Short mmCIF file of C-alpha atoms in Angstrom, two decimals:
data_model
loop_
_atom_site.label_atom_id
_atom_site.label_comp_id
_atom_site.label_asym_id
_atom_site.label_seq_id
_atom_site.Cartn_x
_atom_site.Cartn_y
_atom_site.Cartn_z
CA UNK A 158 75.99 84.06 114.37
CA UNK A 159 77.38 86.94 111.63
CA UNK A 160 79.76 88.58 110.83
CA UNK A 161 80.08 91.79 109.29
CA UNK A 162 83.50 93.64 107.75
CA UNK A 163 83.06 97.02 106.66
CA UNK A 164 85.67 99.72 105.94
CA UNK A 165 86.58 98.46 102.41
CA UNK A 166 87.24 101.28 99.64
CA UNK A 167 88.91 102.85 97.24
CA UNK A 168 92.82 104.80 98.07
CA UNK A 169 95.81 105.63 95.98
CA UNK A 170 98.95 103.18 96.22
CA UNK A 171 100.71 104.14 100.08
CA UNK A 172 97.34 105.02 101.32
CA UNK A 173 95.63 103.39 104.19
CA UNK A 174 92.65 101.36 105.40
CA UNK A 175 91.01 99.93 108.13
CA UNK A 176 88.86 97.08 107.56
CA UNK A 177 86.43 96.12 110.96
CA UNK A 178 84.71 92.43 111.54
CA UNK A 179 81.88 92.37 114.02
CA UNK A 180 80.36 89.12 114.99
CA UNK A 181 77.25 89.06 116.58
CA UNK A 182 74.78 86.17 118.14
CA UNK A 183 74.76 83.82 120.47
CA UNK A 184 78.46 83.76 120.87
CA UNK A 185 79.78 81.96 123.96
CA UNK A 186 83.53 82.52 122.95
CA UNK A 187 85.38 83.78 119.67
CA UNK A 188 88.29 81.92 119.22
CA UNK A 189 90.64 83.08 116.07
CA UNK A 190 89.99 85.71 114.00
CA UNK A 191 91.18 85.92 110.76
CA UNK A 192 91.24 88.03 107.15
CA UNK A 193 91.19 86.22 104.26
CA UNK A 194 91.01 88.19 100.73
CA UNK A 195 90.95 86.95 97.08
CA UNK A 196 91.89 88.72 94.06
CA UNK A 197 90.15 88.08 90.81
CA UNK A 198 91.14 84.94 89.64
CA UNK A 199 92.87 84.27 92.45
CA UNK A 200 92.16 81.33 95.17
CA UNK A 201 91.85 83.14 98.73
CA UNK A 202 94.80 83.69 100.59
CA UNK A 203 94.74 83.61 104.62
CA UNK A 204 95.98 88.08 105.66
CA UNK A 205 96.57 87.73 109.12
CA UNK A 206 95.63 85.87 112.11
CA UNK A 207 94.96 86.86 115.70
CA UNK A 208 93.95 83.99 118.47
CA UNK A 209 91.97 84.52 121.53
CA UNK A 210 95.28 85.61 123.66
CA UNK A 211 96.26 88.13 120.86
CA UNK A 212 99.36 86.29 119.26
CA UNK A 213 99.22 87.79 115.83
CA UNK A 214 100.48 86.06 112.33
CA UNK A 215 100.89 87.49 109.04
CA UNK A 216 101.11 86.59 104.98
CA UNK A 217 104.78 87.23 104.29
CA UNK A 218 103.34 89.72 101.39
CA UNK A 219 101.64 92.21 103.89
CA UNK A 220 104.12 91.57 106.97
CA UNK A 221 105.19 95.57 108.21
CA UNK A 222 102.22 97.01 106.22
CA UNK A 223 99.29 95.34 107.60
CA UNK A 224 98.39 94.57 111.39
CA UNK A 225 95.72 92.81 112.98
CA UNK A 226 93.85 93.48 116.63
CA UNK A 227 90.92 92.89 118.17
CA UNK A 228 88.31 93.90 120.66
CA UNK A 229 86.88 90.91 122.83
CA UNK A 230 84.35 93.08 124.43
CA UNK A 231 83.26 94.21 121.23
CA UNK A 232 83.90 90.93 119.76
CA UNK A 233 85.41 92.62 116.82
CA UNK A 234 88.63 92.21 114.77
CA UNK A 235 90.48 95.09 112.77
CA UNK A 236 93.06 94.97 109.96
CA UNK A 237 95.05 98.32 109.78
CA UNK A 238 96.60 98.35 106.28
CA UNK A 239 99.09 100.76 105.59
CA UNK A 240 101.32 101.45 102.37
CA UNK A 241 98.73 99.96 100.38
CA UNK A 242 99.87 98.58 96.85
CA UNK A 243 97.98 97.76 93.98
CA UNK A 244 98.50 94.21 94.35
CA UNK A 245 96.31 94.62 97.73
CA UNK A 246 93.54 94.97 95.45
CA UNK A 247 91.04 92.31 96.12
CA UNK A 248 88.07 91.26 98.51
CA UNK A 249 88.69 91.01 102.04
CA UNK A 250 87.02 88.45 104.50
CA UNK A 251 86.43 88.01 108.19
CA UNK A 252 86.38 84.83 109.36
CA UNK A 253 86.34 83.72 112.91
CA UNK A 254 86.55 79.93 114.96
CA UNK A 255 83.63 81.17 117.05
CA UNK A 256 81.79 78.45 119.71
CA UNK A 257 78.29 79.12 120.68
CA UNK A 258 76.63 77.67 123.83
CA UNK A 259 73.07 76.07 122.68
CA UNK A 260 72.36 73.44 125.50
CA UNK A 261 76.06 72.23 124.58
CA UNK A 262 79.20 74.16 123.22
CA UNK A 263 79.82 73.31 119.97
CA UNK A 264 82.56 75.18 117.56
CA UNK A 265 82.09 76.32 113.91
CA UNK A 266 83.74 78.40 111.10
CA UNK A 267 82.33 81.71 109.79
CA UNK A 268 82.58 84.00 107.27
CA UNK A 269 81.60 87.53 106.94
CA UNK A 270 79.92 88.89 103.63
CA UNK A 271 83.87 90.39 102.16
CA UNK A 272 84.76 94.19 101.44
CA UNK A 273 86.24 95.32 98.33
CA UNK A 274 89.63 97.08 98.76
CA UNK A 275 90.97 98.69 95.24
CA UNK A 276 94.21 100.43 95.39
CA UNK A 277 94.88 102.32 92.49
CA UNK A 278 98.79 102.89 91.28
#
């Protein structure tokens, strides 16, 4: 299993992004999805969260700006991120609760490869 977030970049403060995660594999079912992102010098901070059913929960910092979906059949999240500010700056992760079917089910944690996002003020 992978998982792959493009869409990262570079966009004056109040611009926008939109960051995509596919995962790929032998994926029998995707359970949360999730963006992580860490600033330099920074420990990683949990973005938003979207579960299987769609219920959707946010870092108070981005809550209004940012807003996380998902495409099962695609078996990709998104993370629209609008009014961007500087402190956004930092790498942003996929990460996904994803169980794969190998003889028996069995459930494990992933983690894409990041994107940088750098807003500039």
């Amino acid at each position: 299993v992978q998982l792959q977030a493009s869409g990262g970049g570079l966009v004056q403060a109040g611009g926008s992004l939109r960051l995509s995660c596919v995962a790929s594999g032998s994926i029998f079912r995707i359970n949360d999805m999730n963006w992580y992102r860490q600033a330099p010098g920074m420990e990683r901070e949990l973005v938003a969260r979207i579960t299987s059913g769609g219920s959707t929960d946010y870092a108070d910092s981005v809550k209004g700006r940012f807003t996380i979906s998902r495409d099962n059949a695609k078996n990709t999240a998104y993370l629209q991120m609008n009014s961007l500010e500087p402190e956004d700056t930092a790498v942003y992760y996929c990460n996904a609760a994803i169980t794969r079917y190998t003889g028996t089910l069995s459930s494990n944690n992933y983690w894409g490869q990041g994107t940088q996002v750098t807003v500039s003020s």
